Amino acid sequence: MSSRRGLLFIVSAPSGTGKTTLVERLVQILPNLRMSRSYTSRPLRAGERDGVDYNFISREAFHAMVGRREFLEWADVFGNCYGTSAVDIEQLLVDGQDVVLVIDVQGARQVRQRAVDHTAIFVMPPSFEILEQRLRGRSKDTEAQMQRRLATARAEVGSYGEYDYVVVNDQLESTVVRLQEIIAAERSRTHRMRGVAEAVIRTFTRSANRE
Ligand code: 5GP
């Protein structure tokens, strides 16, 4: 069993950038990486399952959780509330699981303000035009909703400087590889490798004692 505490990653990107698809691929590929399941007050969409895509709860239940300070972070995104349960995340991290939160820029700011150890990655679309094409291709939004998403995206892309890493999602597979590389690099940082390094050092000490 590992005594290592898991690492916390945040991935933010404007709506339509493909962040959920990217992170779903990433957790399929990487052992020991889990995507957190948020709570939301938004209604289920066709094909979504409660307890799988999100924990779907009423607005009242959501605000009760806010009142009890149960969220590590939460935000109102496009008129619905979304939040990450602090207890759920802590449990995973204590179990040694690395966890990725797919949250908006407001949520990422709250995690930063709480001085919780984490690595934040911002995913950008290749251009505004490509983002708009992707959004219009997949969405059943009204034109007003579409304009709101695009306006939010414009505001959000300017936040990239608050993040530790930036990747441009020009091509799914190569972007997944870049995200894997970031995670591998973070896992290999010296202060996180101390346990492993010290175990190797002990084999040297044992061999020196035998001599
Ligand atoms: P959707 O309704 O399309 O699933 O998600 C809308 C937005 O909510 C996305 O930008 C997503 O990143 C964000 N989101 C999902 N879960 C959370 C969360 O727990 N906290 C925050 N701050 N944003 C979230």
PDB file of C-alpha atoms and ligand atoms in Angstrom:
ATOM      1  CA  MET A   1       0.000   0.000   0.000  1.00  0.00           C
ATOM      2  CA  SER A   2       1.238   3.470  -0.835  1.00  0.00           C
ATOM      3  CA  SER A   3       1.723   6.019   1.935  1.00  0.00           C
ATOM      4  CA  ARG A   4       2.169   8.718  -0.682  1.00  0.00           C
ATOM      5  CA  ARG A   5      -0.441  11.473  -0.664  1.00  0.00           C
ATOM      6  CA  GLY A   6      -2.078  11.966  -4.050  1.00  0.00           C
ATOM      7  CA  LEU A   7      -1.512  15.045  -6.187  1.00  0.00           C
ATOM      8  CA  LEU A   8      -4.247  17.503  -7.088  1.00  0.00           C
ATOM      9  CA  PHE A   9      -4.525  18.748 -10.679  1.00  0.00           C
ATOM     10  CA  ILE A  10      -6.906  21.359 -12.028  1.00  0.00           C
ATOM     11  CA  VAL A  11      -7.881  21.582 -15.680  1.00  0.00           C
ATOM     12  CA  SER A  12      -9.804  24.652 -16.837  1.00  0.00           C
ATOM     13  CA  ALA A  13     -10.779  25.648 -20.344  1.00  0.00           C
ATOM     14  CA  PRO A  14     -13.543  27.611 -22.016  1.00  0.00           C
ATOM     15  CA  SER A  15     -16.676  25.619 -22.798  1.00  0.00           C
ATOM     16  CA  GLY A  16     -16.212  23.825 -26.164  1.00  0.00           C
ATOM     17  CA  THR A  17     -12.442  23.402 -25.861  1.00  0.00           C
ATOM     18  CA  GLY A  18     -12.833  19.651 -25.358  1.00  0.00           C
ATOM     19  CA  LYS A  19     -11.518  19.492 -21.793  1.00  0.00           C
ATOM     20  CA  THR A  20     -13.857  16.733 -20.626  1.00  0.00           C
ATOM     21  CA  THR A  21     -12.943  14.472 -23.558  1.00  0.00           C
ATOM     22  CA  LEU A  22      -9.247  15.182 -22.928  1.00  0.00           C
ATOM     23  CA  VAL A  23      -9.434  14.382 -19.232  1.00  0.00           C
ATOM     24  CA  GLU A  24     -11.543  11.265 -19.835  1.00  0.00           C
ATOM     25  CA  ARG A  25      -8.812   9.994 -22.183  1.00  0.00           C
ATOM     26  CA  LEU A  26      -6.141  10.906 -19.678  1.00  0.00           C
ATOM     27  CA  VAL A  27      -7.704   8.952 -16.797  1.00  0.00           C
ATOM     28  CA  GLN A  28      -8.162   5.928 -19.097  1.00  0.00           C
ATOM     29  CA  ILE A  29      -4.453   5.975 -19.909  1.00  0.00           C
ATOM     30  CA  LEU A  30      -2.877   6.924 -16.596  1.00  0.00           C
ATOM     31  CA  PRO A  31      -3.070   4.567 -13.664  1.00  0.00           C
ATOM     32  CA  ASN A  32      -3.632   6.261 -10.331  1.00  0.00           C
ATOM     33  CA  LEU A  33      -5.345   9.334 -11.805  1.00  0.00           C
ATOM     34  CA  ARG A  34      -9.012   9.951 -11.075  1.00  0.00           C
ATOM     35  CA  MET A  35     -11.401  12.612 -12.294  1.00  0.00           C
ATOM     36  CA  SER A  36     -13.376  14.167  -9.483  1.00  0.00           C
ATOM     37  CA  ARG A  37     -17.169  14.022  -9.575  1.00  0.00           C
ATOM     38  CA  SER A  38     -18.661  17.453  -8.942  1.00  0.00           C
ATOM     39  CA  TYR A  39     -21.999  18.348  -7.445  1.00  0.00           C
ATOM     40  CA  THR A  40     -24.323  20.418  -9.609  1.00  0.00           C
ATOM     41  CA  SER A  41     -27.754  21.968  -9.425  1.00  0.00           C
ATOM     42  CA  ARG A  42     -28.172  21.829 -13.193  1.00  0.00           C
ATOM     43  CA  PRO A  43     -30.722  19.327 -14.563  1.00  0.00           C
ATOM     44  CA  LEU A  44     -29.493  16.072 -16.104  1.00  0.00           C
ATOM     45  CA  ARG A  45     -28.949  16.161 -19.856  1.00  0.00           C
ATOM     46  CA  ALA A  46     -29.922  13.223 -22.077  1.00  0.00           C
ATOM     47  CA  GLY A  47     -27.376  10.426 -21.686  1.00  0.00           C
ATOM     48  CA  GLU A  48     -26.042  11.664 -18.333  1.00  0.00           C
ATOM     49  CA  ARG A  49     -26.256   9.575 -15.171  1.00  0.00           C
ATOM     50  CA  ASP A  50     -26.548  10.749 -11.592  1.00  0.00           C
ATOM     51  CA  GLY A  51     -23.492   9.719  -9.570  1.00  0.00           C
ATOM     52  CA  VAL A  52     -21.484   9.138 -12.756  1.00  0.00           C
ATOM     53  CA  ASP A  53     -21.253  12.412 -14.686  1.00  0.00           C
ATOM     54  CA  TYR A  54     -22.127  14.559 -11.667  1.00  0.00           C
ATOM     55  CA  ASN A  55     -23.915  14.258  -8.373  1.00  0.00           C
ATOM     56  CA  PHE A  56     -27.124  16.016  -9.403  1.00  0.00           C
ATOM     57  CA  ILE A  57     -28.771  17.800  -6.485  1.00  0.00           C
ATOM     58  CA  SER A  58     -31.386  20.528  -6.027  1.00  0.00           C
ATOM     59  CA  ARG A  59     -30.396  24.180  -5.737  1.00  0.00           C
ATOM     60  CA  GLU A  60     -31.569  24.102  -2.093  1.00  0.00           C
ATOM     61  CA  ALA A  61     -29.391  21.065  -1.309  1.00  0.00           C
ATOM     62  CA  PHE A  62     -26.477  22.777  -3.059  1.00  0.00           C
ATOM     63  CA  HIS A  63     -26.812  25.940  -0.994  1.00  0.00           C
ATOM     64  CA  ALA A  64     -27.146  23.871   2.178  1.00  0.00           C
ATOM     65  CA  MET A  65     -23.757  22.313   1.310  1.00  0.00           C
ATOM     66  CA  VAL A  66     -22.330  25.811   0.710  1.00  0.00           C
ATOM     67  CA  GLY A  67     -23.673  26.850   4.147  1.00  0.00           C
ATOM     68  CA  ARG A  68     -21.999  23.858   5.785  1.00  0.00           C
ATOM     69  CA  ARG A  69     -18.738  24.798   4.012  1.00  0.00           C
ATOM     70  CA  GLU A  70     -18.550  21.402   2.362  1.00  0.00           C
ATOM     71  CA  PHE A  71     -17.084  22.650  -0.908  1.00  0.00           C
ATOM     72  CA  LEU A  72     -13.393  23.022  -1.645  1.00  0.00           C
ATOM     73  CA  GLU A  73     -14.613  25.433  -4.323  1.00  0.00           C
ATOM     74  CA  TRP A  74     -17.892  26.214  -6.038  1.00  0.00           C
ATOM     75  CA  ALA A  75     -19.153  28.545  -8.724  1.00  0.00           C
ATOM     76  CA  ASP A  76     -22.196  29.640 -10.630  1.00  0.00           C
ATOM     77  CA  VAL A  77     -21.520  28.771 -14.257  1.00  0.00           C
ATOM     78  CA  PHE A  78     -24.096  29.740 -16.901  1.00  0.00           C
ATOM     79  CA  GLY A  79     -26.771  30.061 -14.207  1.00  0.00           C
ATOM     80  CA  ASN A  80     -26.177  26.685 -12.525  1.00  0.00           C
ATOM     81  CA  CYS A  81     -24.143  25.866  -9.426  1.00  0.00           C
ATOM     82  CA  TYR A  82     -21.192  23.483  -9.566  1.00  0.00           C
ATOM     83  CA  GLY A  83     -18.910  22.480  -6.706  1.00  0.00           C
ATOM     84  CA  THR A  84     -16.205  20.100  -5.559  1.00  0.00           C
ATOM     85  CA  SER A  85     -16.730  18.313  -2.250  1.00  0.00           C
ATOM     86  CA  ALA A  86     -13.728  18.862   0.033  1.00  0.00           C
ATOM     87  CA  VAL A  87     -14.271  15.543   1.831  1.00  0.00           C
ATOM     88  CA  ASP A  88     -14.494  13.508  -1.407  1.00  0.00           C
ATOM     89  CA  ILE A  89     -11.207  14.967  -2.662  1.00  0.00           C
ATOM     90  CA  GLU A  90      -9.416  14.582   0.661  1.00  0.00           C
ATOM     91  CA  GLN A  91     -10.427  10.908   0.811  1.00  0.00           C
ATOM     92  CA  LEU A  92      -8.952  10.245  -2.639  1.00  0.00           C
ATOM     93  CA  LEU A  93      -5.740  12.150  -1.870  1.00  0.00           C
ATOM     94  CA  VAL A  94      -5.271  10.340   1.464  1.00  0.00           C
ATOM     95  CA  ASP A  95      -5.732   7.032  -0.391  1.00  0.00           C
ATOM     96  CA  GLY A  96      -2.790   8.060  -2.586  1.00  0.00           C
ATOM     97  CA  GLN A  97      -4.886   8.733  -5.704  1.00  0.00           C
ATOM     98  CA  ASP A  98      -3.974  11.645  -7.952  1.00  0.00           C
ATOM     99  CA  VAL A  99      -7.104  13.648  -8.709  1.00  0.00           C
ATOM    100  CA  VAL A 100      -8.024  15.986 -11.536  1.00  0.00           C
ATOM    101  CA  LEU A 101     -10.694  18.641 -11.102  1.00  0.00           C
ATOM    102  CA  VAL A 102     -12.270  19.877 -14.317  1.00  0.00           C
ATOM    103  CA  ILE A 103     -13.519  23.234 -13.086  1.00  0.00           C
ATOM    104  CA  ASP A 104     -13.979  26.765 -14.338  1.00  0.00           C
ATOM    105  CA  VAL A 105     -11.606  29.675 -13.712  1.00  0.00           C
ATOM    106  CA  GLN A 106     -13.598  30.990 -10.717  1.00  0.00           C
ATOM    107  CA  GLY A 107     -13.264  27.598  -8.989  1.00  0.00           C
ATOM    108  CA  ALA A 108      -9.545  27.398  -9.796  1.00  0.00           C
ATOM    109  CA  ARG A 109      -9.056  30.821  -8.172  1.00  0.00           C
ATOM    110  CA  GLN A 110     -10.713  29.621  -4.963  1.00  0.00           C
ATOM    111  CA  VAL A 111      -8.430  26.577  -4.749  1.00  0.00           C
ATOM    112  CA  ARG A 112      -5.436  28.900  -5.255  1.00  0.00           C
ATOM    113  CA  GLN A 113      -6.660  31.278  -2.531  1.00  0.00           C
ATOM    114  CA  ARG A 114      -7.008  28.382  -0.098  1.00  0.00           C
ATOM    115  CA  ALA A 115      -3.315  27.604  -0.624  1.00  0.00           C
ATOM    116  CA  VAL A 116      -4.107  23.954  -1.315  1.00  0.00           C
ATOM    117  CA  ASP A 117      -1.146  22.258  -3.004  1.00  0.00           C
ATOM    118  CA  HIS A 118      -2.100  21.708  -6.663  1.00  0.00           C
ATOM    119  CA  THR A 119      -0.994  22.046 -10.271  1.00  0.00           C
ATOM    120  CA  ALA A 120      -3.256  24.038 -12.570  1.00  0.00           C
ATOM    121  CA  ILE A 121      -3.420  23.536 -16.336  1.00  0.00           C
ATOM    122  CA  PHE A 122      -5.220  25.831 -18.758  1.00  0.00           C
ATOM    123  CA  VAL A 123      -6.405  24.362 -22.053  1.00  0.00           C
ATOM    124  CA  MET A 124      -6.939  26.801 -24.904  1.00  0.00           C
ATOM    125  CA  PRO A 125      -8.721  26.282 -28.204  1.00  0.00           C
ATOM    126  CA  PRO A 126      -6.498  26.963 -31.245  1.00  0.00           C
ATOM    127  CA  SER A 127      -8.530  30.090 -32.066  1.00  0.00           C
ATOM    128  CA  PHE A 128     -11.802  31.853 -31.394  1.00  0.00           C
ATOM    129  CA  GLU A 129     -13.137  30.772 -34.796  1.00  0.00           C
ATOM    130  CA  ILE A 130     -12.430  27.082 -34.110  1.00  0.00           C
ATOM    131  CA  LEU A 131     -14.061  27.320 -30.679  1.00  0.00           C
ATOM    132  CA  GLU A 132     -17.161  28.899 -32.203  1.00  0.00           C
ATOM    133  CA  GLN A 133     -17.330  26.179 -34.889  1.00  0.00           C
ATOM    134  CA  ARG A 134     -17.023  23.433 -32.260  1.00  0.00           C
ATOM    135  CA  LEU A 135     -19.681  25.007 -30.043  1.00  0.00           C
ATOM    136  CA  ARG A 136     -22.131  25.541 -32.886  1.00  0.00           C
ATOM    137  CA  GLY A 137     -21.516  22.006 -34.178  1.00  0.00           C
ATOM    138  CA  ARG A 138     -22.417  20.262 -30.940  1.00  0.00           C
ATOM    139  CA  SER A 139     -24.898  22.516 -29.270  1.00  0.00           C
ATOM    140  CA  LYS A 140     -28.645  22.791 -28.998  1.00  0.00           C
ATOM    141  CA  ASP A 141     -28.256  26.227 -27.399  1.00  0.00           C
ATOM    142  CA  THR A 142     -30.327  29.197 -28.416  1.00  0.00           C
ATOM    143  CA  GLU A 143     -28.431  32.044 -30.113  1.00  0.00           C
ATOM    144  CA  ALA A 144     -28.565  34.044 -26.842  1.00  0.00           C
ATOM    145  CA  GLN A 145     -27.023  31.114 -24.901  1.00  0.00           C
ATOM    146  CA  MET A 146     -24.384  30.726 -27.611  1.00  0.00           C
ATOM    147  CA  GLN A 147     -23.476  34.406 -27.368  1.00  0.00           C
ATOM    148  CA  ARG A 148     -23.172  34.041 -23.595  1.00  0.00           C
ATOM    149  CA  ARG A 149     -20.832  31.040 -23.923  1.00  0.00           C
ATOM    150  CA  LEU A 150     -18.681  32.936 -26.434  1.00  0.00           C
ATOM    151  CA  ALA A 151     -18.540  36.043 -24.232  1.00  0.00           C
ATOM    152  CA  THR A 152     -17.547  33.877 -21.223  1.00  0.00           C
ATOM    153  CA  ALA A 153     -14.879  32.165 -23.332  1.00  0.00           C
ATOM    154  CA  ARG A 154     -13.461  35.575 -24.312  1.00  0.00           C
ATOM    155  CA  ALA A 155     -13.204  36.542 -20.646  1.00  0.00           C
ATOM    156  CA  GLU A 156     -11.793  33.150 -19.585  1.00  0.00           C
ATOM    157  CA  VAL A 157      -8.941  32.845 -22.101  1.00  0.00           C
ATOM    158  CA  GLY A 158      -7.405  35.975 -20.578  1.00  0.00           C
ATOM    159  CA  SER A 159      -6.930  34.034 -17.308  1.00  0.00           C
ATOM    160  CA  TYR A 160      -4.330  31.640 -18.717  1.00  0.00           C
ATOM    161  CA  GLY A 161      -1.537  33.512 -16.873  1.00  0.00           C
ATOM    162  CA  GLU A 162      -2.922  32.359 -13.514  1.00  0.00           C
ATOM    163  CA  TYR A 163      -2.149  28.733 -14.371  1.00  0.00           C
ATOM    164  CA  ASP A 164       1.053  26.670 -14.047  1.00  0.00           C
ATOM    165  CA  TYR A 165       0.812  25.176 -17.551  1.00  0.00           C
ATOM    166  CA  VAL A 166      -0.931  26.082 -20.801  1.00  0.00           C
ATOM    167  CA  VAL A 167      -1.722  23.668 -23.625  1.00  0.00           C
ATOM    168  CA  VAL A 168      -3.472  24.403 -26.916  1.00  0.00           C
ATOM    169  CA  ASN A 169      -5.918  21.662 -27.883  1.00  0.00           C
ATOM    170  CA  ASP A 170      -5.175  21.604 -31.599  1.00  0.00           C
ATOM    171  CA  GLN A 171      -5.311  17.827 -31.940  1.00  0.00           C
ATOM    172  CA  LEU A 172      -6.805  15.530 -29.300  1.00  0.00           C
ATOM    173  CA  GLU A 173      -4.154  12.800 -29.181  1.00  0.00           C
ATOM    174  CA  SER A 174      -1.159  15.128 -29.051  1.00  0.00           C
ATOM    175  CA  THR A 175      -2.838  17.265 -26.407  1.00  0.00           C
ATOM    176  CA  VAL A 176      -3.442  14.141 -24.293  1.00  0.00           C
ATOM    177  CA  VAL A 177       0.271  13.322 -24.620  1.00  0.00           C
ATOM    178  CA  ARG A 178       1.215  16.828 -23.448  1.00  0.00           C
ATOM    179  CA  LEU A 179      -1.085  16.517 -20.439  1.00  0.00           C
ATOM    180  CA  GLN A 180       0.503  13.134 -19.619  1.00  0.00           C
ATOM    181  CA  GLU A 181       3.927  14.732 -19.774  1.00  0.00           C
ATOM    182  CA  ILE A 182       2.893  17.492 -17.364  1.00  0.00           C
ATOM    183  CA  ILE A 183       1.544  14.930 -14.904  1.00  0.00           C
ATOM    184  CA  ALA A 184       4.672  12.772 -15.214  1.00  0.00           C
ATOM    185  CA  ALA A 185       6.875  15.819 -14.589  1.00  0.00           C
ATOM    186  CA  GLU A 186       4.877  16.859 -11.532  1.00  0.00           C
ATOM    187  CA  ARG A 187       5.015  13.313 -10.136  1.00  0.00           C
ATOM    188  CA  SER A 188       8.816  13.358 -10.546  1.00  0.00           C
ATOM    189  CA  ARG A 189       9.502  16.599  -8.689  1.00  0.00           C
ATOM    190  CA  THR A 190      12.271  16.115  -6.154  1.00  0.00           C
ATOM    191  CA  HIS A 191      10.209  16.847  -3.051  1.00  0.00           C
ATOM    192  CA  ARG A 192       7.617  14.278  -4.186  1.00  0.00           C
ATOM    193  CA  MET A 193      10.242  11.637  -4.964  1.00  0.00           C
ATOM    194  CA  ARG A 194      11.884  11.732  -1.532  1.00  0.00           C
ATOM    195  CA  GLY A 195      10.279   8.477  -0.325  1.00  0.00           C
ATOM    196  CA  VAL A 196      11.358   6.614  -3.456  1.00  0.00           C
ATOM    197  CA  ALA A 197      14.821   8.205  -3.484  1.00  0.00           C
ATOM    198  CA  GLU A 198      15.381   7.431   0.200  1.00  0.00           C
ATOM    199  CA  ALA A 199      14.393   3.785  -0.386  1.00  0.00           C
ATOM    200  CA  VAL A 200      17.037   3.573  -3.126  1.00  0.00           C
ATOM    201  CA  ILE A 201      19.579   5.263  -0.828  1.00  0.00           C
ATOM    202  CA  ARG A 202      18.878   2.638   1.849  1.00  0.00           C
ATOM    203  CA  THR A 203      19.928  -0.136  -0.566  1.00  0.00           C
ATOM    204  CA  PHE A 204      23.261   1.690  -0.911  1.00  0.00           C
ATOM    205  CA  THR A 205      23.647   1.942   2.871  1.00  0.00           C
ATOM    206  CA  ARG A 206      22.874  -1.781   3.283  1.00  0.00           C
ATOM    207  CA  SER A 207      25.442  -2.720   0.659  1.00  0.00           C
ATOM    208  CA  ALA A 208      28.059  -0.446   2.324  1.00  0.00           C
ATOM    209  CA  ASN A 209      27.389  -2.174   5.694  1.00  0.00           C
ATOM    210  CA  ARG A 210      28.002  -5.597   4.120  1.00  0.00           C
ATOM    211  CA  GLU A 211      31.392  -4.539   2.842  1.00  0.00           C
TER     212      GLU A 211
HETATM  213  P1  5GP B   1     -21.434  21.437 -18.047  1.00  0.00           P
HETATM  214  O1  5GP B   1     -22.747  21.922 -17.515  1.00  0.00           O
HETATM  215  O2  5GP B   1     -21.299  21.696 -19.510  1.00  0.00           O
HETATM  216  O3  5GP B   1     -21.178  20.008 -17.669  1.00  0.00           O
HETATM  217  O4  5GP B   1     -20.280  22.278 -17.329  1.00  0.00           O
HETATM  218  C1  5GP B   1     -20.270  23.670 -17.409  1.00  0.00           C
HETATM  219  C2  5GP B   1     -19.015  24.228 -16.763  1.00  0.00           C
HETATM  220  O5  5GP B   1     -18.978  23.962 -15.375  1.00  0.00           O
HETATM  221  C3  5GP B   1     -17.708  23.706 -17.313  1.00  0.00           C
HETATM  222  O6  5GP B   1     -16.912  24.825 -17.664  1.00  0.00           O
HETATM  223  C4  5GP B   1     -17.082  22.966 -16.176  1.00  0.00           C
HETATM  224  O7  5GP B   1     -15.679  23.074 -16.158  1.00  0.00           O
HETATM  225  C5  5GP B   1     -17.664  23.685 -14.986  1.00  0.00           C
HETATM  226  N1  5GP B   1     -17.663  22.823 -13.808  1.00  0.00           N
HETATM  227  C6  5GP B   1     -18.007  21.521 -13.714  1.00  0.00           C
HETATM  228  N2  5GP B   1     -17.875  21.082 -12.467  1.00  0.00           N
HETATM  229  C7  5GP B   1     -17.412  22.123 -11.735  1.00  0.00           C
HETATM  230  C8  5GP B   1     -17.060  22.308 -10.349  1.00  0.00           C
HETATM  231  O8  5GP B   1     -17.146  21.405  -9.517  1.00  0.00           O
HETATM  232  N3  5GP B   1     -16.642  23.537  -9.995  1.00  0.00           N
HETATM  233  C9  5GP B   1     -16.523  24.579 -10.858  1.00  0.00           C
HETATM  234  N4  5GP B   1     -16.062  25.725 -10.408  1.00  0.00           N
HETATM  235  N5  5GP B   1     -16.839  24.444 -12.160  1.00  0.00           N
HETATM  236  C10 5GP B   1     -17.276  23.240 -12.590  1.00  0.00           C
END
